[in-house]
């Protein structure tokens, strides 16, 4: 009956192969992380502002109340622009 456990030289070969692949993977990962971080540091930045007026998406309100919410959103957006926002995002319920 053949042995399931490989001979000693085969086990050592497999061990060295595994360690070599692990070392190569860790080295590549380290180098790649440095590359990506350098690219991120050099990339142009965009200041984003998010406006949330605390209005539920399924709430039904009179037109006057909706107008108040619009004014609140516009005021909050203006405040964000004054603070340097280049892109303003409103929630889906706006």
PDB file of C-alpha atoms in Angstrom:
ATOM      1  CA  UNK A   1       0.000   0.000   0.000  1.00  0.00           C
ATOM      2  CA  UNK A   2       1.547   3.344  -1.012  1.00  0.00           C
ATOM      3  CA  UNK A   3       2.224   5.948   1.663  1.00  0.00           C
ATOM      4  CA  UNK A   4       0.081   9.077   1.645  1.00  0.00           C
ATOM      5  CA  UNK A   5       2.846  11.155   3.263  1.00  0.00           C
ATOM      6  CA  UNK A   6       5.387  12.363   0.645  1.00  0.00           C
ATOM      7  CA  UNK A   7       9.043  11.526   0.994  1.00  0.00           C
ATOM      8  CA  UNK A   8      11.222  13.974   2.926  1.00  0.00           C
ATOM      9  CA  UNK A   9      12.805  15.677  -0.150  1.00  0.00           C
ATOM     10  CA  UNK A  10       9.340  16.280  -1.638  1.00  0.00           C
ATOM     11  CA  UNK A  11       8.090  17.760   1.641  1.00  0.00           C
ATOM     12  CA  UNK A  12      11.070  20.110   1.818  1.00  0.00           C
ATOM     13  CA  UNK A  13      10.557  21.131  -1.792  1.00  0.00           C
ATOM     14  CA  UNK A  14       6.884  21.879  -1.097  1.00  0.00           C
ATOM     15  CA  UNK A  15       7.789  23.816   2.048  1.00  0.00           C
ATOM     16  CA  UNK A  16      10.356  25.987   0.210  1.00  0.00           C
ATOM     17  CA  UNK A  17       7.946  26.546  -2.666  1.00  0.00           C
ATOM     18  CA  UNK A  18       5.216  27.634  -0.244  1.00  0.00           C
ATOM     19  CA  UNK A  19       7.563  29.945   1.666  1.00  0.00           C
ATOM     20  CA  UNK A  20       8.868  31.422  -1.597  1.00  0.00           C
ATOM     21  CA  UNK A  21       5.364  32.125  -2.884  1.00  0.00           C
ATOM     22  CA  UNK A  22       4.390  33.656   0.438  1.00  0.00           C
ATOM     23  CA  UNK A  23       7.469  35.912   0.450  1.00  0.00           C
ATOM     24  CA  UNK A  24       6.843  36.947  -3.175  1.00  0.00           C
ATOM     25  CA  UNK A  25       3.212  37.727  -2.425  1.00  0.00           C
ATOM     26  CA  UNK A  26       4.052  39.804   0.657  1.00  0.00           C
ATOM     27  CA  UNK A  27       6.792  41.680  -1.191  1.00  0.00           C
ATOM     28  CA  UNK A  28       4.543  42.450  -4.158  1.00  0.00           C
ATOM     29  CA  UNK A  29       1.729  43.555  -1.823  1.00  0.00           C
ATOM     30  CA  UNK A  30       4.030  45.903   0.076  1.00  0.00           C
ATOM     31  CA  UNK A  31       5.379  47.467  -3.124  1.00  0.00           C
ATOM     32  CA  UNK A  32       1.930  47.802  -4.663  1.00  0.00           C
ATOM     33  CA  UNK A  33       0.494  49.482  -1.567  1.00  0.00           C
ATOM     34  CA  UNK A  34       3.309  52.055  -1.705  1.00  0.00           C
ATOM     35  CA  UNK A  35       2.587  52.693  -5.400  1.00  0.00           C
ATOM     36  CA  UNK A  36      -1.133  53.184  -4.840  1.00  0.00           C
ATOM     37  CA  UNK A  37      -0.588  55.454  -1.831  1.00  0.00           C
ATOM     38  CA  UNK A  38       1.812  57.604  -3.896  1.00  0.00           C
ATOM     39  CA  UNK A  39      -0.761  57.852  -6.713  1.00  0.00           C
ATOM     40  CA  UNK A  40      -3.479  58.805  -4.223  1.00  0.00           C
ATOM     41  CA  UNK A  41      -1.278  61.517  -2.703  1.00  0.00           C
ATOM     42  CA  UNK A  42      -0.650  63.036  -6.145  1.00  0.00           C
ATOM     43  CA  UNK A  43      -4.242  62.752  -7.382  1.00  0.00           C
ATOM     44  CA  UNK A  44      -6.421  65.872  -7.549  1.00  0.00           C
ATOM     45  CA  UNK A  45      -8.795  66.239  -4.629  1.00  0.00           C
ATOM     46  CA  UNK A  46     -12.463  67.186  -4.724  1.00  0.00           C
ATOM     47  CA  UNK A  47     -14.215  68.642  -1.696  1.00  0.00           C
ATOM     48  CA  UNK A  48     -17.626  67.030  -1.364  1.00  0.00           C
ATOM     49  CA  UNK A  49     -20.476  68.244   0.818  1.00  0.00           C
ATOM     50  CA  UNK A  50     -23.495  66.140   1.758  1.00  0.00           C
ATOM     51  CA  UNK A  51     -26.793  67.824   2.660  1.00  0.00           C
ATOM     52  CA  UNK A  52     -29.284  65.938   4.814  1.00  0.00           C
ATOM     53  CA  UNK A  53     -32.427  67.840   5.763  1.00  0.00           C
ATOM     54  CA  UNK A  54     -33.982  65.005   7.810  1.00  0.00           C
ATOM     55  CA  UNK A  55     -37.026  64.506   5.581  1.00  0.00           C
ATOM     56  CA  UNK A  56     -38.405  61.002   5.054  1.00  0.00           C
ATOM     57  CA  UNK A  57     -38.728  59.761   1.484  1.00  0.00           C
ATOM     58  CA  UNK A  58     -42.315  58.551   1.977  1.00  0.00           C
ATOM     59  CA  UNK A  59     -43.577  61.424   4.121  1.00  0.00           C
ATOM     60  CA  UNK A  60     -46.461  63.325   2.548  1.00  0.00           C
ATOM     61  CA  UNK A  61     -46.496  66.962   3.511  1.00  0.00           C
ATOM     62  CA  UNK A  62     -48.303  70.059   2.337  1.00  0.00           C
ATOM     63  CA  UNK A  63     -46.703  72.178  -0.371  1.00  0.00           C
ATOM     64  CA  UNK A  64     -45.750  74.910   2.127  1.00  0.00           C
ATOM     65  CA  UNK A  65     -43.773  72.425   4.194  1.00  0.00           C
ATOM     66  CA  UNK A  66     -42.026  71.098   1.076  1.00  0.00           C
ATOM     67  CA  UNK A  67     -41.066  74.674   0.201  1.00  0.00           C
ATOM     68  CA  UNK A  68     -39.542  75.051   3.691  1.00  0.00           C
ATOM     69  CA  UNK A  69     -37.490  71.902   3.131  1.00  0.00           C
ATOM     70  CA  UNK A  70     -36.253  73.250  -0.207  1.00  0.00           C
ATOM     71  CA  UNK A  71     -35.159  76.480   1.472  1.00  0.00           C
ATOM     72  CA  UNK A  72     -33.376  74.499   4.199  1.00  0.00           C
ATOM     73  CA  UNK A  73     -31.554  72.406   1.582  1.00  0.00           C
ATOM     74  CA  UNK A  74     -30.543  75.516  -0.346  1.00  0.00           C
ATOM     75  CA  UNK A  75     -29.275  77.233   2.814  1.00  0.00           C
ATOM     76  CA  UNK A  76     -27.284  74.178   3.857  1.00  0.00           C
ATOM     77  CA  UNK A  77     -25.859  73.924   0.340  1.00  0.00           C
ATOM     78  CA  UNK A  78     -24.823  77.594   0.376  1.00  0.00           C
ATOM     79  CA  UNK A  79     -23.082  77.050   3.721  1.00  0.00           C
ATOM     80  CA  UNK A  80     -21.162  74.120   2.252  1.00  0.00           C
ATOM     81  CA  UNK A  81     -20.101  76.171  -0.785  1.00  0.00           C
ATOM     82  CA  UNK A  82     -18.852  78.916   1.529  1.00  0.00           C
ATOM     83  CA  UNK A  83     -16.795  76.258   3.350  1.00  0.00           C
ATOM     84  CA  UNK A  84     -15.193  75.149   0.077  1.00  0.00           C
ATOM     85  CA  UNK A  85     -17.399  72.338  -1.217  1.00  0.00           C
ATOM     86  CA  UNK A  86     -16.990  71.749  -4.953  1.00  0.00           C
ATOM     87  CA  UNK A  87     -19.665  69.065  -5.238  1.00  0.00           C
ATOM     88  CA  UNK A  88     -22.854  68.951  -3.165  1.00  0.00           C
ATOM     89  CA  UNK A  89     -24.952  65.816  -2.780  1.00  0.00           C
ATOM     90  CA  UNK A  90     -28.573  65.858  -1.668  1.00  0.00           C
ATOM     91  CA  UNK A  91     -30.353  62.765  -0.366  1.00  0.00           C
ATOM     92  CA  UNK A  92     -32.877  60.927  -2.534  1.00  0.00           C
ATOM     93  CA  UNK A  93     -35.762  62.359  -0.499  1.00  0.00           C
ATOM     94  CA  UNK A  94     -34.779  65.934  -1.311  1.00  0.00           C
TER      95      UNK A  94
END
